[in-house]
Coordinates of N, CA and C in Angstrom, one line a residue:
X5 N 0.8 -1.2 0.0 CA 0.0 0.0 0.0 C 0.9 1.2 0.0
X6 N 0.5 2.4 -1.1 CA 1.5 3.4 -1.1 C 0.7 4.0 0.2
X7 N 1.8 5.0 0.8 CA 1.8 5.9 1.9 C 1.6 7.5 1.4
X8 N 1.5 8.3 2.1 CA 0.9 9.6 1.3 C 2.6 10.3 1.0
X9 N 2.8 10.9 0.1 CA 4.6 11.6 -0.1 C 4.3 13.1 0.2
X10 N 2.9 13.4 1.3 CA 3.0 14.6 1.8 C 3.1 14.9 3.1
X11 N 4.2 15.4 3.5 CA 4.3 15.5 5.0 C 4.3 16.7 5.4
X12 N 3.7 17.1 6.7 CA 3.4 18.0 7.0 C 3.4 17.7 8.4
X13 N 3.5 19.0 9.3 CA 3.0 18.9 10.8 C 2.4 19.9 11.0
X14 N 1.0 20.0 11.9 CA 0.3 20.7 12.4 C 1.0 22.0 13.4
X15 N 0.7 23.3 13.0 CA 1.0 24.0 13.9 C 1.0 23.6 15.1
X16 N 1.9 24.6 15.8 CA 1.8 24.6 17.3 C 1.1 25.4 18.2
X17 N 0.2 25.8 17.4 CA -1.6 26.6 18.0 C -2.6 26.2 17.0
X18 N -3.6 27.0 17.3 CA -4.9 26.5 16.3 C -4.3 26.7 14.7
X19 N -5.3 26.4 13.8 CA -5.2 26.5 12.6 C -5.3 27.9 12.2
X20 N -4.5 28.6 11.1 CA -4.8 30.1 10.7 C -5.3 30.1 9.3
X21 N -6.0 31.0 8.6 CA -6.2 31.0 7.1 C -5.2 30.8 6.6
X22 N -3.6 31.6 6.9 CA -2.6 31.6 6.3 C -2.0 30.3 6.1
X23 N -2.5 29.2 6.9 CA -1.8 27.8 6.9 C -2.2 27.0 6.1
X24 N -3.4 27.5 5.3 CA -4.0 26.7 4.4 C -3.4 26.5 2.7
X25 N -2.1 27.7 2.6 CA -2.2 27.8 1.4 C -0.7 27.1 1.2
X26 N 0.0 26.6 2.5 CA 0.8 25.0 2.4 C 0.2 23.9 1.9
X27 N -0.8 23.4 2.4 CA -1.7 22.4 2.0 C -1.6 22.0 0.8
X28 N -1.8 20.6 0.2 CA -1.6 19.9 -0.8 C -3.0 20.1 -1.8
X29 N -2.7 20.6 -2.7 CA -4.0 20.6 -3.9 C -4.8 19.6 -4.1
X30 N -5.1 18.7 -3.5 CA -5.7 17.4 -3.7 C -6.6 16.6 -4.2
X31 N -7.6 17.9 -4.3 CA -9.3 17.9 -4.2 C -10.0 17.8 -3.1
X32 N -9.5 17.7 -1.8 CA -9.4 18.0 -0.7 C -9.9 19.3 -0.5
X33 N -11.3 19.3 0.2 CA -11.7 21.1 1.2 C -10.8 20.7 2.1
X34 N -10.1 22.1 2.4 CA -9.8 22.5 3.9 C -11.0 23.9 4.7
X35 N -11.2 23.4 5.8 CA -11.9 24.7 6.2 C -11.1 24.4 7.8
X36 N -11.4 25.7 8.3 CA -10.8 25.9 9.8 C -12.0 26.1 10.4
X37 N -12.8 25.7 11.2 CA -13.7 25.8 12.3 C -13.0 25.5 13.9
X38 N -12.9 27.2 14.1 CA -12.1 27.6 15.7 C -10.8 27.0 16.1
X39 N -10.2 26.9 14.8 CA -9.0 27.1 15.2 C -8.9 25.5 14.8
X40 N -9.4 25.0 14.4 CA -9.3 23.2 14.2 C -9.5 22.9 12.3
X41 N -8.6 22.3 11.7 CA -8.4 21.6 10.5 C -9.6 20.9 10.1
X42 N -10.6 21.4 9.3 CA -11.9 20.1 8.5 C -10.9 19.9 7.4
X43 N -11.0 18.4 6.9 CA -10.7 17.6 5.8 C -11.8 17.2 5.0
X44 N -12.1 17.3 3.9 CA -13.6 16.9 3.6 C -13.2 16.3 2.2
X45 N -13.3 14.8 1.8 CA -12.7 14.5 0.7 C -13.2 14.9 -0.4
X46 N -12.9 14.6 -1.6 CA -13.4 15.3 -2.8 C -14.8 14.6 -3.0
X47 N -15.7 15.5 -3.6 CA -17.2 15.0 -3.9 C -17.3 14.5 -5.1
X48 N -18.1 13.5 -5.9 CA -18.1 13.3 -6.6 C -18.6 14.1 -7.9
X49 N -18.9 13.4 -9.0 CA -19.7 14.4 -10.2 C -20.8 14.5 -9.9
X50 N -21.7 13.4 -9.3 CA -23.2 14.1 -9.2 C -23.2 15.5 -8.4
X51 N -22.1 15.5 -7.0 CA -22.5 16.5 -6.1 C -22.0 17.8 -7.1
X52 N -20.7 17.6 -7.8 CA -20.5 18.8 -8.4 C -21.7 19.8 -9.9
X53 N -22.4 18.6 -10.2 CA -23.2 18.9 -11.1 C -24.5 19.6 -11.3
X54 N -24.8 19.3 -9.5 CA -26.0 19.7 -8.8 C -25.8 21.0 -8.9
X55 N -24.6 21.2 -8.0 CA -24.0 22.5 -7.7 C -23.8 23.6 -8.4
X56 N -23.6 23.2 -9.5 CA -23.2 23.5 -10.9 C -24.3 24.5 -11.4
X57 N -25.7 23.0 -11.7 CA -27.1 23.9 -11.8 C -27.9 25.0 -10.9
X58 N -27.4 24.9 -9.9 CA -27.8 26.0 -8.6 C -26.8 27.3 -9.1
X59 N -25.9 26.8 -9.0 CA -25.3 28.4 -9.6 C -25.8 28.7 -11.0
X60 N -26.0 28.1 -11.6 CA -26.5 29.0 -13.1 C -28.1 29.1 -13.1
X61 N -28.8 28.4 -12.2 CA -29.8 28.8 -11.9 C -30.1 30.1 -11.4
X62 N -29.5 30.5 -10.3 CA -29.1 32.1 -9.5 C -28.4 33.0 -10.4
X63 N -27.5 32.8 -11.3 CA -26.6 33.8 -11.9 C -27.6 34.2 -13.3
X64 N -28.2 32.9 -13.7 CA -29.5 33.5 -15.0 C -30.2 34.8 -14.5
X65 N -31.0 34.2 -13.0 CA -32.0 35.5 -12.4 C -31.3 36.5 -11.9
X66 N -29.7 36.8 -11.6 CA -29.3 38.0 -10.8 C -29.1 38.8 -11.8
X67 N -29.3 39.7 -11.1 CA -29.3 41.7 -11.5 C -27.6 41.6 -12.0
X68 N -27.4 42.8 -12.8 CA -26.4 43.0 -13.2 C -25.6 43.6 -11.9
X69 N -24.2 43.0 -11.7 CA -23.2 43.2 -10.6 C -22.9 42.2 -9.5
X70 N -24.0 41.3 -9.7 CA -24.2 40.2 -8.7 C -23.3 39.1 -9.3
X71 N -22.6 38.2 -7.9 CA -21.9 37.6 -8.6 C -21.9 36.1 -8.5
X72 N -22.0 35.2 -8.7 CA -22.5 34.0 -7.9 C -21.3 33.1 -8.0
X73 N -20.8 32.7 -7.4 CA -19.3 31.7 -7.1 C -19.1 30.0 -6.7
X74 N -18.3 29.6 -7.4 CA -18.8 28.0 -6.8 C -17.3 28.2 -6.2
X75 N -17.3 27.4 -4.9 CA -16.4 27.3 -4.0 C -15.2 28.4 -3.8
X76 N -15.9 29.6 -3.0 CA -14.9 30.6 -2.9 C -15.1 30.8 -1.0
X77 N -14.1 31.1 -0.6 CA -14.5 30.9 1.0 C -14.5 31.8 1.5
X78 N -15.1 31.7 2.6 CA -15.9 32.8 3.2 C -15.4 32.9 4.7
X79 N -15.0 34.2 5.6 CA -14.7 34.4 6.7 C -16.0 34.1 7.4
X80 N -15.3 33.4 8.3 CA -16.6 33.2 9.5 C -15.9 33.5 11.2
X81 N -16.6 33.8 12.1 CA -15.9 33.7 13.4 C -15.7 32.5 13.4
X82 N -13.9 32.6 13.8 CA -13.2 31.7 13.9 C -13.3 30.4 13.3
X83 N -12.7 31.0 12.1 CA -12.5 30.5 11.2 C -12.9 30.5 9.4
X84 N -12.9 29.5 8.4 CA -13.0 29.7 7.0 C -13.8 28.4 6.5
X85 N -14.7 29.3 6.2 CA -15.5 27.9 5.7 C -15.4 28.2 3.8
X86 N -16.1 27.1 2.8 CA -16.1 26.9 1.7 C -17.5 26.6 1.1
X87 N -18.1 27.4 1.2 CA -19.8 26.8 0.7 C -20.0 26.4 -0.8
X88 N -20.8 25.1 -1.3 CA -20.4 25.2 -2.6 C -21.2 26.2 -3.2
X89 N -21.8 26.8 -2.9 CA -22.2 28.3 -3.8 C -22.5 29.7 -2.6
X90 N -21.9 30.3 -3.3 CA -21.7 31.6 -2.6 C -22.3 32.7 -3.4
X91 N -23.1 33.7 -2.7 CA -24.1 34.6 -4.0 C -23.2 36.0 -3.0
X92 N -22.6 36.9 -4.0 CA -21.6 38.3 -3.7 C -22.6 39.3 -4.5
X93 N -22.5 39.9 -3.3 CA -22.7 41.8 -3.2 C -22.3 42.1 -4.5
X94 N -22.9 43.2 -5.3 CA -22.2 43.7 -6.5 C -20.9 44.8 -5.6
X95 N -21.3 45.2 -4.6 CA -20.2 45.9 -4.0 C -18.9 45.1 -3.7
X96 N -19.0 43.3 -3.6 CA -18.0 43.5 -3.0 C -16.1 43.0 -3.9
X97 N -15.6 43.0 -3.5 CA -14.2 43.5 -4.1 C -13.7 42.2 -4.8
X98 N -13.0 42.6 -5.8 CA -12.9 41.5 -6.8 C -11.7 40.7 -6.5
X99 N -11.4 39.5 -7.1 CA -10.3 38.8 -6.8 C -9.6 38.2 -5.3
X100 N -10.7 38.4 -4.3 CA -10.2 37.7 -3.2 C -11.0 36.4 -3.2
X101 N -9.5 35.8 -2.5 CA -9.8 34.1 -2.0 C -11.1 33.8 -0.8
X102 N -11.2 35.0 -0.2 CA -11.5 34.9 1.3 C -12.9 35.8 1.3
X103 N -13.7 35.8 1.2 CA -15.1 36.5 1.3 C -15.3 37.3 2.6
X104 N -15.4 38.3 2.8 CA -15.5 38.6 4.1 C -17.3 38.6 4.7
X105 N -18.1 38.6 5.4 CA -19.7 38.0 5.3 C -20.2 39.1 5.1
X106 N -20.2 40.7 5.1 CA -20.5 41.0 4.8 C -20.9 40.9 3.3
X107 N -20.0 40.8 2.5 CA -20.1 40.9 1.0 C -20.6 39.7 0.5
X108 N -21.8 38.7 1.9 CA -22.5 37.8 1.2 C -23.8 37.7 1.4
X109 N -24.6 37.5 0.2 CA -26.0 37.4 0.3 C -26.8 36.2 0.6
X110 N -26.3 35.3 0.0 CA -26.2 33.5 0.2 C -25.3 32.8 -0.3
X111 N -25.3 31.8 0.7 CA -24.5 30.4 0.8 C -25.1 29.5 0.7
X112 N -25.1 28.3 -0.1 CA -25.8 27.2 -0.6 C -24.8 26.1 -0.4
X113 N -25.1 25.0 0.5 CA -24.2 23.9 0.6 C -25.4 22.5 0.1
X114 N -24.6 21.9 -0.6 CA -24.9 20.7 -1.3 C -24.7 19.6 -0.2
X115 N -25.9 18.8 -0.2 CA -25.0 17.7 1.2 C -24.8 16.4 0.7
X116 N -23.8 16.3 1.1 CA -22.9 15.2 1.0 C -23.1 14.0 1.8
X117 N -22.7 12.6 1.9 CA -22.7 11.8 3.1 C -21.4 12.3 3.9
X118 N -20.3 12.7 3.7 CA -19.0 12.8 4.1 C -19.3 14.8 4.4
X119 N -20.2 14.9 4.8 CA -20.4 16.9 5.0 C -21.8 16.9 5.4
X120 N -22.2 16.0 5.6 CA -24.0 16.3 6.6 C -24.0 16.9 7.6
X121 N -23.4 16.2 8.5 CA -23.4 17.1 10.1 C -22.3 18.3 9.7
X122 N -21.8 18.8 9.1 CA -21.5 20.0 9.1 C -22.4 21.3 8.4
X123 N -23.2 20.5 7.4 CA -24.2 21.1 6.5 C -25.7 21.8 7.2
X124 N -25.6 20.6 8.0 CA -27.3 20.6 9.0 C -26.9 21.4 10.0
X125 N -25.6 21.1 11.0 CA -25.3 21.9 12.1 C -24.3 22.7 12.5
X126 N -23.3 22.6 12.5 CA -21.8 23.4 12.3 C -22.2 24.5 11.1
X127 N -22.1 24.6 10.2 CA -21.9 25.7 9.1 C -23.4 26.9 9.3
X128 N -24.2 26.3 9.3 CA -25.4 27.2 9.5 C -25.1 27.8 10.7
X129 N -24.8 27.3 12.2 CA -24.2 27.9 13.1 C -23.4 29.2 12.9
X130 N -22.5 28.9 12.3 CA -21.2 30.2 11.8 C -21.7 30.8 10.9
X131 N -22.4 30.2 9.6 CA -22.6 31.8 9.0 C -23.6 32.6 9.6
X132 N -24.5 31.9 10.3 CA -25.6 33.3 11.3 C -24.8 34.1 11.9
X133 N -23.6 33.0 12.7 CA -23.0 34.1 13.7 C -22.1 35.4 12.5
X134 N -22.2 34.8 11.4 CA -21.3 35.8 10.6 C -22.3 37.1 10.1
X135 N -23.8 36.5 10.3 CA -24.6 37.5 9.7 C -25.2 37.3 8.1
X136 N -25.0 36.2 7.7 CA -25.0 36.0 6.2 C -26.6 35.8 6.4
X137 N -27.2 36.5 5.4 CA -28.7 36.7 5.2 C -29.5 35.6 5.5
X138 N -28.6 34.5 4.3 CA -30.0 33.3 3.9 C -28.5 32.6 3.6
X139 N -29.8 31.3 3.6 CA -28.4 30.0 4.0 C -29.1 29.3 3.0
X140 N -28.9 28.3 2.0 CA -29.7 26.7 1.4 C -29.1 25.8 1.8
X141 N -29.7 24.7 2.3 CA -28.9 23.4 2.6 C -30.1 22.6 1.6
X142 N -28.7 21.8 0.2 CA -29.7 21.0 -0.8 C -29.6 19.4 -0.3
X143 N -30.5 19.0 -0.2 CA -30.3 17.4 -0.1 C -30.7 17.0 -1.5
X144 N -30.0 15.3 -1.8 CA -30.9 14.7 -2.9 C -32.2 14.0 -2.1
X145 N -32.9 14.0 -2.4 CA -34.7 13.2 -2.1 C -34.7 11.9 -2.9
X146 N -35.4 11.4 -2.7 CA -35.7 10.3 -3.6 C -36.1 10.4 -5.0
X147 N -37.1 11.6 -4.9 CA -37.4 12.3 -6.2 C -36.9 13.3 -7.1
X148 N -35.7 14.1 -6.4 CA -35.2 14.7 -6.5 C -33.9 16.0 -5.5
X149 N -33.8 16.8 -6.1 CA -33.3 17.6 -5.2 C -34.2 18.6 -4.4
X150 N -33.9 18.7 -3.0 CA -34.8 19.6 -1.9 C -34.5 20.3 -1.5
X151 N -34.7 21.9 -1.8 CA -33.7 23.1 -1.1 C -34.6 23.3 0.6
X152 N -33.7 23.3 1.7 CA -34.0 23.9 2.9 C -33.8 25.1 2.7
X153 N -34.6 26.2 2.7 CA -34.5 27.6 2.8 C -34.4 28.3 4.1
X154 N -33.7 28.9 5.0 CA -33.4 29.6 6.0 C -33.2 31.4 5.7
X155 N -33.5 31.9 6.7 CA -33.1 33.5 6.6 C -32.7 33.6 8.3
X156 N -32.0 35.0 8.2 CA -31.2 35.1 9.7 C -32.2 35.6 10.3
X157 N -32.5 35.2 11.6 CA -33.4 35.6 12.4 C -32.6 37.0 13.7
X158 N -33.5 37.4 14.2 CA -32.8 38.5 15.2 C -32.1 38.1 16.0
X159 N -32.4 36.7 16.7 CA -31.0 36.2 17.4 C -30.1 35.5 16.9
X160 N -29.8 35.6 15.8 CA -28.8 35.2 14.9 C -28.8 33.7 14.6
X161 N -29.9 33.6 14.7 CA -29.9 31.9 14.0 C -30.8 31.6 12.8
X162 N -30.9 30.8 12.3 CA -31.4 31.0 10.9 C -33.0 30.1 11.3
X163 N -33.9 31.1 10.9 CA -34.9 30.0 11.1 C -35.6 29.7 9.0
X164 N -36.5 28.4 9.9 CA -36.5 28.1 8.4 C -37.6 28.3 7.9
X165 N -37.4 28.9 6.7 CA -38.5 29.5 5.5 C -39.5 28.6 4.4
X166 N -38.8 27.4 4.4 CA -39.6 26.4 4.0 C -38.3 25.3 3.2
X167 N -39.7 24.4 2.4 CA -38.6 23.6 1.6 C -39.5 23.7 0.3
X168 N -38.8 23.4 -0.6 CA -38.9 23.5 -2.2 C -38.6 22.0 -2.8
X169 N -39.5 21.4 -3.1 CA -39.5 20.0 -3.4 C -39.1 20.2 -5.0
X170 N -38.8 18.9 -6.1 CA -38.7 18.8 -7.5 C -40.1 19.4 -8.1
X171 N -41.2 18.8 -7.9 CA -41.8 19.2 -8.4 C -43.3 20.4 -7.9
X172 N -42.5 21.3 -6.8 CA -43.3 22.2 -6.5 C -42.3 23.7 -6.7
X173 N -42.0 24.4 -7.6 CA -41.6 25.8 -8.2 C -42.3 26.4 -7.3
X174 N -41.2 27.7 -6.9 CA -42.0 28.5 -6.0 C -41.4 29.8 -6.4
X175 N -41.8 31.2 -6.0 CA -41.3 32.2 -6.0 C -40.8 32.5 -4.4
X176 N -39.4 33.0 -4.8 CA -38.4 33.0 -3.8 C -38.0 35.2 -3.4
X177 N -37.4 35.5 -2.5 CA -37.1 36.7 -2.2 C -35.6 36.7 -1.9
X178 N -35.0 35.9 -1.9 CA -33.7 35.5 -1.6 C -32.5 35.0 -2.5
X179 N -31.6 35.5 -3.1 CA -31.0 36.6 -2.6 C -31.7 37.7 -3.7
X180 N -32.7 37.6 -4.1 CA -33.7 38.4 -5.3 C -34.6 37.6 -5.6
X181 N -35.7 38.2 -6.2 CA -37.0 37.7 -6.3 C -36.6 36.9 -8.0
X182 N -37.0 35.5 -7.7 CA -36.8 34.6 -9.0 C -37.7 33.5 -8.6
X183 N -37.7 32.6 -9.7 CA -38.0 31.3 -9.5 C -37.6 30.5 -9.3
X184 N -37.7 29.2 -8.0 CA -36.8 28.2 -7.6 C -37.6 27.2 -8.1
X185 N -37.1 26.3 -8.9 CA -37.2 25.4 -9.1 C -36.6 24.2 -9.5
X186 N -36.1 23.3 -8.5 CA -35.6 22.4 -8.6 C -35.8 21.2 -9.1
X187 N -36.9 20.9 -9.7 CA -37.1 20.0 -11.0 C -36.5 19.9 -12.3
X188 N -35.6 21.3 -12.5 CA -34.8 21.4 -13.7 C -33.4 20.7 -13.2
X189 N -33.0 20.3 -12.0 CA -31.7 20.2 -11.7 C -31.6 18.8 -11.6
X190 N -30.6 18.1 -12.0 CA -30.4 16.4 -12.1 C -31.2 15.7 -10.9
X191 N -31.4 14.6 -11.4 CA -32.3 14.0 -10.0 C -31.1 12.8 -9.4

């Protein structure tokens, strides 16, 4: 059995953004949650394809200046998370690696078996506390794909705004008024 030919050692404090850009290209997410290393293996083509249709689904309906991102990471208290879709401010600044929350409107995470409990509880956690408007968490259904819709509530946790099944289209406010419909997106 080959052994890995990347060696590394873990800082001698928590994890920093800056420690991330040693790390091996792998297809490997890294994210830091409070100072601690996530490893999240690479997802396959169905998750990437889903992902795929969500963002061009959003970037069809956004206003000119809006920008919609697949895997750009975003500041969160303590620490850096990676959402696979990220929807940016026309204000906010071009060419950074690192999103700061203000300059985000939504974050859409695709769930994975290998990223559930961080999808359902960890990440929604942090971006409220970061302030990020509206959150999607997509599962696949049996029938298809199921957006969880959330908005930030006044004590900073996201309460939830409903769910969007394949074959129920709805009109949405978030992050602009469009149509969600997830019966166009692979099943």
């Amino acid at each position: 059995m080959a052994q890995p030919t990347y060696g590394w050692q873990p800082p001698g404090r928590g994890w920093r953004e800056e420690d991330l850009r040693d790390l091996p290209e792998n297809g490997n997410r890294y994210e830091i949650i409070d100072g601690s290393l996530h490893v999240t293996p690479p997802t396959g083509p169905d998750h990437h394809e889903l992902a795929d249709d969500i963002r061009m689904a959003l970037r069809q309906a956004a206003a000119p200046g809006w920008r919609v991102i697949r895997e750009i990471g975003v500041r969160v208290p303590g620490g850096n998370l990676i959402p696979d879709v990220t929807v940016l401010r026309p204000t906010a600044p071009r060419e950074r690696m690192w999103a700061e929350p203000v300059d985000v409107a939504l974050v859409v995470e695709v769930e994975s078996p290998s990223s559930r409990r961080h999808d359902r509880f960890t990440k929604p956690a942090l971006y409220a506390e970061a302030g990020i408007p509206a959150y999607w968490r997509v599962e696949r259904g049996d029938f298809g794909p199921v957006v969880y819709r959330y908005e930030l509530a006044k004590d900073d946790h996201y309460r939830l705004l409903g769910t969007v099944g394949p074959d129920d289209p709805v009109e949405v406010a978030e992050p602009w008024p469009m149509t969600l419909d997830p019966g166009r997106w692979p099943r």
